[in-house]
Short mmCIF file of C-alpha atoms in Angstrom, two decimals:
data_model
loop_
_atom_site.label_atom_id
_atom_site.label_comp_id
_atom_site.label_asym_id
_atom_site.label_seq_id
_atom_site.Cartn_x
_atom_site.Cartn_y
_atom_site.Cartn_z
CA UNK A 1 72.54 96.74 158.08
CA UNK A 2 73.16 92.96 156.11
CA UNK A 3 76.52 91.50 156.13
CA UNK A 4 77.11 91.59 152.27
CA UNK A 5 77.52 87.84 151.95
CA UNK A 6 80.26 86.45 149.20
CA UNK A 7 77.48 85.57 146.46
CA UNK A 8 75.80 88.56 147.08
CA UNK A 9 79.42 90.72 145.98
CA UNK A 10 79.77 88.20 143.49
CA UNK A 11 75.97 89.19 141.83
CA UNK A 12 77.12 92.85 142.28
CA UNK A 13 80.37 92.46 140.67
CA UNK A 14 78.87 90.44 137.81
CA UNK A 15 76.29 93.00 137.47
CA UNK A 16 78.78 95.83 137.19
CA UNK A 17 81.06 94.44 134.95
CA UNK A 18 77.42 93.66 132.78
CA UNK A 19 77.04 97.57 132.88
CA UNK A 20 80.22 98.68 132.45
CA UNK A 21 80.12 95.90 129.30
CA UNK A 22 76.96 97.25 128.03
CA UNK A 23 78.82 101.06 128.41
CA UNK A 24 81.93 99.92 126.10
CA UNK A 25 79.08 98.26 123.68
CA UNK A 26 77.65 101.91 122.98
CA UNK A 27 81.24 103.34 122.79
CA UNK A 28 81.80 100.94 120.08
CA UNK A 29 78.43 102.27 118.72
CA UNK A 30 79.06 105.95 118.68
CA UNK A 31 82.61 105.46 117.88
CA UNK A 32 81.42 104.13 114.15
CA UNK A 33 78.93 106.86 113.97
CA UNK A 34 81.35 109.48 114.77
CA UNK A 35 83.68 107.77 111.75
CA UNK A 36 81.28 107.53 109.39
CA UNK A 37 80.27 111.45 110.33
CA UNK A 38 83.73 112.33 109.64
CA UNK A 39 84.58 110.42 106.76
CA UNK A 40 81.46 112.01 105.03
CA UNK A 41 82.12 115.22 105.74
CA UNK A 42 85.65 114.78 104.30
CA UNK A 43 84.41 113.50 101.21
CA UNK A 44 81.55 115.81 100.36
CA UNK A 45 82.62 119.28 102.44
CA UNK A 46 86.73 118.73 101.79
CA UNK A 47 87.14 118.93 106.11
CA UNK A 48 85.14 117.74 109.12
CA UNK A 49 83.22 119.80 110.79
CA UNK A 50 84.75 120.80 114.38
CA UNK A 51 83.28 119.10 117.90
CA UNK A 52 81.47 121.13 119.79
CA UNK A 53 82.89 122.19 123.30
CA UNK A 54 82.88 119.66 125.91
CA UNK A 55 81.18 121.17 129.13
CA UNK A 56 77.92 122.45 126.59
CA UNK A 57 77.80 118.99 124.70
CA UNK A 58 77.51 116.82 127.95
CA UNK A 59 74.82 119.02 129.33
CA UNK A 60 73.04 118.88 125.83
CA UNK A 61 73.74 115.23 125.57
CA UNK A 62 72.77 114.54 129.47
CA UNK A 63 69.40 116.31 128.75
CA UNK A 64 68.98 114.10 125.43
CA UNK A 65 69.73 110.78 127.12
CA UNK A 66 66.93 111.54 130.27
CA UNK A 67 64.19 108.85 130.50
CA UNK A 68 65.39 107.30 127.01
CA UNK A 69 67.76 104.67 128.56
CA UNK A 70 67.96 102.24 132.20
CA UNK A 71 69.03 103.85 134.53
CA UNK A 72 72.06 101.47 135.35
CA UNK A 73 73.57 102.60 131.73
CA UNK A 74 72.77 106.13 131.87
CA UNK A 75 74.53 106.57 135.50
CA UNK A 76 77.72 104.50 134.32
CA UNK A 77 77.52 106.03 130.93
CA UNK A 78 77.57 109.92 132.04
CA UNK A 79 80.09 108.73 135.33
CA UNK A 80 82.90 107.55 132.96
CA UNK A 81 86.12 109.78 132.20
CA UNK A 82 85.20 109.57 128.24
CA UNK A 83 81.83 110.84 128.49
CA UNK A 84 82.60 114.39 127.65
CA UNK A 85 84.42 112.78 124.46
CA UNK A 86 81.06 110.87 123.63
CA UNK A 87 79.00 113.69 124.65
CA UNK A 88 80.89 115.48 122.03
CA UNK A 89 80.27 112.67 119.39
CA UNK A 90 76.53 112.50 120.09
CA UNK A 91 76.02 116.42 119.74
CA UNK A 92 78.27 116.68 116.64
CA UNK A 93 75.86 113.77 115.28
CA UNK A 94 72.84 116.27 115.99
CA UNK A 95 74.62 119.30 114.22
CA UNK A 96 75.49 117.03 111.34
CA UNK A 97 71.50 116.03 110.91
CA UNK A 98 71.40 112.99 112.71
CA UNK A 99 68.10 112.45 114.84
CA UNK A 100 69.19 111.50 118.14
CA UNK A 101 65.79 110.80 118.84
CA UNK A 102 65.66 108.17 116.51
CA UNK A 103 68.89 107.12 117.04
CA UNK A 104 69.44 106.80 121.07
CA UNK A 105 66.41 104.49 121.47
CA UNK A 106 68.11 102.08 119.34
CA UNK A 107 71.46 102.32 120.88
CA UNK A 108 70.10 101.84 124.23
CA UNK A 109 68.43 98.45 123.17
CA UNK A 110 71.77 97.02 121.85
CA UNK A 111 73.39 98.16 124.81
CA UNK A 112 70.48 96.51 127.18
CA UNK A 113 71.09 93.24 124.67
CA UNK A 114 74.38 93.57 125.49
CA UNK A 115 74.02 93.92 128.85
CA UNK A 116 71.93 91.00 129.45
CA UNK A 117 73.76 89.03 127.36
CA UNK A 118 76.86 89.23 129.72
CA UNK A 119 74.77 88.85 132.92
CA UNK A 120 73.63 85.08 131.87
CA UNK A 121 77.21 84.65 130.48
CA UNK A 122 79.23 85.43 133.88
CA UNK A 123 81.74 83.02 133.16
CA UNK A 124 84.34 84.10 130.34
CA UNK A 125 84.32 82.29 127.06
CA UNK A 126 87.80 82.22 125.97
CA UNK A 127 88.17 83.95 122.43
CA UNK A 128 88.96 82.18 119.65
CA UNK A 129 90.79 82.94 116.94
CA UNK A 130 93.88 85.84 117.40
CA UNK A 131 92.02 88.64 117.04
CA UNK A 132 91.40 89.52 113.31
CA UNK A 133 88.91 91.44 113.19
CA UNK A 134 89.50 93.10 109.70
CA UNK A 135 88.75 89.73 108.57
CA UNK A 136 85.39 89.97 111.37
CA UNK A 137 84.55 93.14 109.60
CA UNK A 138 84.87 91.83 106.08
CA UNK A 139 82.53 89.00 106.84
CA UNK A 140 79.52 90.73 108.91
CA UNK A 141 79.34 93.98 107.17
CA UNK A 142 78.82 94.27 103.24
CA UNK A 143 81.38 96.60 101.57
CA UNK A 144 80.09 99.97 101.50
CA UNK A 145 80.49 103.65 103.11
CA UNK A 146 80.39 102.21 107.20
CA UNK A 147 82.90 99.40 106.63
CA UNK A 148 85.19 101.94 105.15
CA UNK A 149 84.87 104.19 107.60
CA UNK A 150 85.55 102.10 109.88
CA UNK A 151 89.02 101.22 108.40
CA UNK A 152 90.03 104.80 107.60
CA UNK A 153 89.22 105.96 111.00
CA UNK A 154 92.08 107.17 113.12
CA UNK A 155 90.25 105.68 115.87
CA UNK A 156 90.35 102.22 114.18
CA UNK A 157 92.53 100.51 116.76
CA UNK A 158 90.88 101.63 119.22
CA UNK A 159 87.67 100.35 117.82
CA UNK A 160 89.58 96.85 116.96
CA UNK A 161 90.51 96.70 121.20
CA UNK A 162 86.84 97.68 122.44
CA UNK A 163 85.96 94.99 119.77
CA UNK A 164 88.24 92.36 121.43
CA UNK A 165 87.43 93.48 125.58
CA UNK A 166 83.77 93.13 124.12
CA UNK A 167 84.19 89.24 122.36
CA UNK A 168 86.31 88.60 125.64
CA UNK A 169 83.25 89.20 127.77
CA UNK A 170 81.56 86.72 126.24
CA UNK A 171 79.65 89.47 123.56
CA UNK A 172 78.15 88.20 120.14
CA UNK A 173 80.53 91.01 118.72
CA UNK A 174 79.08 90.35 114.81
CA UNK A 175 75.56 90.78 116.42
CA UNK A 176 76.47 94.17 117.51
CA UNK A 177 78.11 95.30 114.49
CA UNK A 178 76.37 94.25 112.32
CA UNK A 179 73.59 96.36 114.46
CA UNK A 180 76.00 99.57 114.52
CA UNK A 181 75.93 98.87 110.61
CA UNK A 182 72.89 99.82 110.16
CA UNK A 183 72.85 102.83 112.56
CA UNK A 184 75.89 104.08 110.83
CA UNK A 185 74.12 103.97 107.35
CA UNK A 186 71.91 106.02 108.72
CA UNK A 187 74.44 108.17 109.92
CA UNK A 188 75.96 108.44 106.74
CA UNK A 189 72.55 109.17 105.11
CA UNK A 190 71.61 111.84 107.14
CA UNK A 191 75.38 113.39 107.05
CA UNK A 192 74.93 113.49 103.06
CA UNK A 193 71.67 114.95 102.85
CA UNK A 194 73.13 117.85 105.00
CA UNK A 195 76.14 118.01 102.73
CA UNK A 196 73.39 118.29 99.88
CA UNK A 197 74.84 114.79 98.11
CA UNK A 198 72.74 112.09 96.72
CA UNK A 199 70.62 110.09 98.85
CA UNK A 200 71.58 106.99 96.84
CA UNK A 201 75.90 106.73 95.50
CA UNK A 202 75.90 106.32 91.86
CA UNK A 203 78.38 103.51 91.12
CA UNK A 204 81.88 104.38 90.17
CA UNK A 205 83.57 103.39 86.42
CA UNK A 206 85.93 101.53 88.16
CA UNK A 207 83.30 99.32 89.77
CA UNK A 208 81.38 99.38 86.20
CA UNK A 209 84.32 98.22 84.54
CA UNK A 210 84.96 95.46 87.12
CA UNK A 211 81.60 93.70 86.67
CA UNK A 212 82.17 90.33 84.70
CA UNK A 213 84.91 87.18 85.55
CA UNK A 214 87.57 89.20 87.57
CA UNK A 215 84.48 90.08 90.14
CA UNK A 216 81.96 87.01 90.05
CA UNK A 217 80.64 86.11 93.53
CA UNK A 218 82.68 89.14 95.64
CA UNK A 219 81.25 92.15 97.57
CA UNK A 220 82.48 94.88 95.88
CA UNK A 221 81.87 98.54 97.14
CA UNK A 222 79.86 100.76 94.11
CA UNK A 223 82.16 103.30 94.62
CA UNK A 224 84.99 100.91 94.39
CA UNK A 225 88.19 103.16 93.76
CA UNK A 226 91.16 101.33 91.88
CA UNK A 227 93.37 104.18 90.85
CA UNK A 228 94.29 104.17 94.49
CA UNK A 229 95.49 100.80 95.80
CA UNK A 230 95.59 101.54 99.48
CA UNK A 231 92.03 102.60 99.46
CA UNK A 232 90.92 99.94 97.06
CA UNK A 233 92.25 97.74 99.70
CA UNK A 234 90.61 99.18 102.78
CA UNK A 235 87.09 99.34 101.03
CA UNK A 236 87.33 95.50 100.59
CA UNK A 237 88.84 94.61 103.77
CA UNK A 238 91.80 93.59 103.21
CA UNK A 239 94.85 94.53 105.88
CA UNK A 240 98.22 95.42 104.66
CA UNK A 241 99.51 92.36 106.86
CA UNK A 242 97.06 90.05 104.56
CA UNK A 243 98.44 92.17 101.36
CA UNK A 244 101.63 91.06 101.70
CA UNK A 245 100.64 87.69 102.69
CA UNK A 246 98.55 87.13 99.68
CA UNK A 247 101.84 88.40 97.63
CA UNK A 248 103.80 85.82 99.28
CA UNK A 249 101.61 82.94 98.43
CA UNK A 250 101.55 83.98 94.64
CA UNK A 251 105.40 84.24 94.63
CA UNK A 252 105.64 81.00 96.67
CA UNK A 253 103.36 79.14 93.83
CA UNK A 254 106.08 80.63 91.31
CA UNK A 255 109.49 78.92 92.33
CA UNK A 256 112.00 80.67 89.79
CA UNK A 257 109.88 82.96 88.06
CA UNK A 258 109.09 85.28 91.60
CA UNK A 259 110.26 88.28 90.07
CA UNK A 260 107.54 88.12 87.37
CA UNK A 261 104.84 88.03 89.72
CA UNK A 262 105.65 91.64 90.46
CA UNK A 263 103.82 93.24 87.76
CA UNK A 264 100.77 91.91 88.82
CA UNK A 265 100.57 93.34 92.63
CA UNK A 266 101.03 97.17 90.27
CA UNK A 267 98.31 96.09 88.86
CA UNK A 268 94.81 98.08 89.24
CA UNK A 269 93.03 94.78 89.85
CA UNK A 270 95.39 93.25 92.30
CA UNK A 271 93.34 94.69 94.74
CA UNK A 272 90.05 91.98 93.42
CA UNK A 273 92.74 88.91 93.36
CA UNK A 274 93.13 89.78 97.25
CA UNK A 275 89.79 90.18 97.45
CA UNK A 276 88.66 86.38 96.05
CA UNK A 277 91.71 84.85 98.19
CA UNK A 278 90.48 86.51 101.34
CA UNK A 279 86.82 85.26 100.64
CA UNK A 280 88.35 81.67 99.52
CA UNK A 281 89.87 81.13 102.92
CA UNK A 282 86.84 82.80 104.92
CA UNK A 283 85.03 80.13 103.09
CA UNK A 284 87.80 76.77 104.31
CA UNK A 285 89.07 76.88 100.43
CA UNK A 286 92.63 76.19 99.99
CA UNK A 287 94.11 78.93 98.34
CA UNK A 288 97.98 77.22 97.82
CA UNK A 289 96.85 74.37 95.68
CA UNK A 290 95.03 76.65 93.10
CA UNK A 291 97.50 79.35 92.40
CA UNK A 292 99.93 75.99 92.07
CA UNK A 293 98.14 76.03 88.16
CA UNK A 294 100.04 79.21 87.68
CA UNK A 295 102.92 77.35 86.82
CA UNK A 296 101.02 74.16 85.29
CA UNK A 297 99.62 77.05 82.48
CA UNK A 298 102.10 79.57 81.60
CA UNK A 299 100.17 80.99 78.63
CA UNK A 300 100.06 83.79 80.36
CA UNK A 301 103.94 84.36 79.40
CA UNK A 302 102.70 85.02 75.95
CA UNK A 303 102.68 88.97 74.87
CA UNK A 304 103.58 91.96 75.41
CA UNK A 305 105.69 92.72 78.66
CA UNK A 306 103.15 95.71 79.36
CA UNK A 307 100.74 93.68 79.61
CA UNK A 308 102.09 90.72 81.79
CA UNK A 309 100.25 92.10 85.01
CA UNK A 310 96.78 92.39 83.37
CA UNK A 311 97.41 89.04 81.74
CA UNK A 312 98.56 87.01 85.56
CA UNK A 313 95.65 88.98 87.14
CA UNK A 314 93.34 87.15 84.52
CA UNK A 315 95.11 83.79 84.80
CA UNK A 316 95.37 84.18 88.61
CA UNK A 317 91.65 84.44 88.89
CA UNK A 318 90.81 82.12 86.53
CA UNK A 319 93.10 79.57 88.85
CA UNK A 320 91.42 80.46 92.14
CA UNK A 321 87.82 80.13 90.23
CA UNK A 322 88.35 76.71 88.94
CA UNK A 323 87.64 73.97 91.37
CA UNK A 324 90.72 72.03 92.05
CA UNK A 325 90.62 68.85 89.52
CA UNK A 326 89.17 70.87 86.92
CA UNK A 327 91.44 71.04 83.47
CA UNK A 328 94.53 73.86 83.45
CA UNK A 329 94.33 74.81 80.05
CA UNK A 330 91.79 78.10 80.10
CA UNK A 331 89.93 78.68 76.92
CA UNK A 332 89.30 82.17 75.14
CA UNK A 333 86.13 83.16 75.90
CA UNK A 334 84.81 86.34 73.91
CA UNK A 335 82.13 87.19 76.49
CA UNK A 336 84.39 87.37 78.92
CA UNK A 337 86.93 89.02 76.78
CA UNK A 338 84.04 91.82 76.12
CA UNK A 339 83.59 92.00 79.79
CA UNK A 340 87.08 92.51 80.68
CA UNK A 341 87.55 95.00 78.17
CA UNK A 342 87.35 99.24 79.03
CA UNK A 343 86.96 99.77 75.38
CA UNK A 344 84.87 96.86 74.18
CA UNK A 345 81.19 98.33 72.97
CA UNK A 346 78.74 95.33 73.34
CA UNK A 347 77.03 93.53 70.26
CA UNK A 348 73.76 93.87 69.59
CA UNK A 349 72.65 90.14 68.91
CA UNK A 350 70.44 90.07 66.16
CA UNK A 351 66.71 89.69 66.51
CA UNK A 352 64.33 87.94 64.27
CA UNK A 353 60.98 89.44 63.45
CA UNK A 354 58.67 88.75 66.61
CA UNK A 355 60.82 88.14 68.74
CA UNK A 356 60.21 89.38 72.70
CA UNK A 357 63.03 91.57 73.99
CA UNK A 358 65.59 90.21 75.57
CA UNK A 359 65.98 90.28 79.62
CA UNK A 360 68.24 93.11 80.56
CA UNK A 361 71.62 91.33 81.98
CA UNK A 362 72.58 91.05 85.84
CA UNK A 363 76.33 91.93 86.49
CA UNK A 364 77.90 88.78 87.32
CA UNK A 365 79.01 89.55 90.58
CA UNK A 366 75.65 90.62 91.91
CA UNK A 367 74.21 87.64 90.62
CA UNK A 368 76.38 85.34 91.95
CA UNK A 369 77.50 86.66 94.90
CA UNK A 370 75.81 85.55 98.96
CA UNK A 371 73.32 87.93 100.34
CA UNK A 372 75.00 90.09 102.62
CA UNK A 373 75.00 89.75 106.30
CA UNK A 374 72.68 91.96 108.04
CA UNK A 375 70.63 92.05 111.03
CA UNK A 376 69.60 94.11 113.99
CA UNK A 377 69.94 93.32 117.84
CA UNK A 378 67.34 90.91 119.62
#
């Protein structure tokens, strides 16, 4: 028998911890599945739907997984401790109408991308950034019924640290969520149809309501829910750590007058102020500098005091939209008045005889707004 020589333990290690990468990439994978599962269940049926015992689901799971993935991830897949757990996962996924057949094919190839990926990168890439990856999920996946699931989950830390052992490893980890994305839309498609709900979410009044100025170029969620601001937040990405950050930087661009800013973080659209200051700085835009016009236009001062919130949320936007050298003074706009409005019923323009009907409108935020980020594993 060979003397294992010191490169030739050096290719196994690297090739182990390539496997054992490529077995934390399809954790990651299942792990959003299994939240999306649940948080659909809780939504439509009131309660998720119990895991099935462990020692039937890996059997059931083993037998699903035969000839369907390398044998390298298979073995180090069903030989780690938290394969029961993910045996569990996969056949709760089959009970709640998800075809595994459809779906484990595609798994394996991420985790074979992944995989490969880490045998040509042996050498660690130190990470950049510090690890926020709220802010990661914000900008790879589009707001919607995954990405919140995702940030409800009680497993969300732990998907946040298999997210950073994954980008430490040298892993494109956008590339694989934004892969798991679309795996858990199917998830949550297939979960709803079981649940008898709507193939396709009708959009909520809140999000109907926001469409216009206050909304212009974000990703809002169509079921975008206001009343509750600690939701509101989570469906648009936005940590409680960057919350009270954003509040900071308001009160900061309000020397004297801090205790008026208050009002406007009640507010039901505080939530879409975070939401523009988040994608500002995603984008290299100075935030500081525009909310500085706060205090260069105080018409918002004028009116009632019940209204002061609604009226700084308006102003505070309208600062942040403005590129920086543009005038202070903002100018009534009754469009946008109409827009902002709950109540407002719009005006039918008048129409001279002849004349071809006009184009049906495009909310503003759909128009404007950047494609969102999608894309599947190579």
């Amino acid at each position: 028998m060979a003397t294992p020589t010191p490169e030739g333990e050096a290719f196994a290690e690297s090739a182990d911890e390539a496997v054992q990468t490529a077995v934390m990439a399809v954790r990651l994978v299942l792990a959003i599945a299994d939240a999306v599962r649940r948080h659909q269940q809780r939504q439509k049926a009131g309660a998720e739907r119990e895991l099935p015992p462990a020692a039937q689901a890996v059997g059931d799971a083993s037998a699903e997984l035969r000839n369907l993935w390398p044998p390298d991830i298979s073995a180090a897949l069903t030989g780690s401790a938290d394969w029961p757990q993910m045996a569990q996962q996969l056949m709760a996924l089959k009970q709640a109408g998800v075809d595994l057949d459809d779906l484990l094919p595609r798994v394996g190839e991420i985790a074979v991308t992944v995989r490969d990926a880490v045998a040509a990168n042996v050498e660690r890439v130190a990470r950049e950034g510090t690890g926020e990856w709220e802010r990661m999920l914000r900008e790879t996946l589009p707001a919607g019924p995954v990405r919140e699931a995702i940030l409800s989950s009680p497993t969300w830390p732990d998907i946040a640290a298999t997210m950073a052992r994954l980008d430490e490893r040298g892993v494109d980890v956008r590339e694989v969520l934004a892969s798991a994305h679309d795996e858990g839309l199917g998830v949550d498609q297939a979960v709803a149809k079981v649940l008898a709900a709507g193939a396709a979410p009708t959009t909520s009044r809140d999000a109907m309501l926001a469409y216009g100025p206050l909304t212009t170029g974000l990703d809002i969620p169509r079921d975008l829910d206001l009343a509750d601001q600690r939701r509101a937040l989570r469906q648009l990405a936005i940590s409680s750590q960057e919350n009270e950050r954003f509040m900071r930087l308001v009160r900061e661009a309000m020397p004297g007058r801090e205790r008026e800013a208050d009002p406007m973080f009640t507010a039901r659209q505080w939530p879409l102020v975070t939401a523009r200051m988040a994608k500002m700085e995603s984008e290299g835009t100075p935030v500081t500098p525009h909310l500085a016009r706060l205090m260069k236009d105080t018409s918002w001062e004028k009116g009632p005091d019940a209204q002061l919130g609604s009226r700084l949320v308006r102003a505070t936007t309208d600062a942040l939209c403005k590129p920086l050298g543009a005038g202070t003074q903002v100018k009534a706009s009754t469009a946008a008045a109409r827009v902002r409005s709950s109540t407002a019923v719009p005006a039918r323009p008048q129409a001279s005889k002849g004349a071809a009907p006009a184009e049906p409108t495009v909310a503003a935020h759909r128009a404007a707004g950047p494609a969102a980020m999608r894309g599947k594993a190579r």
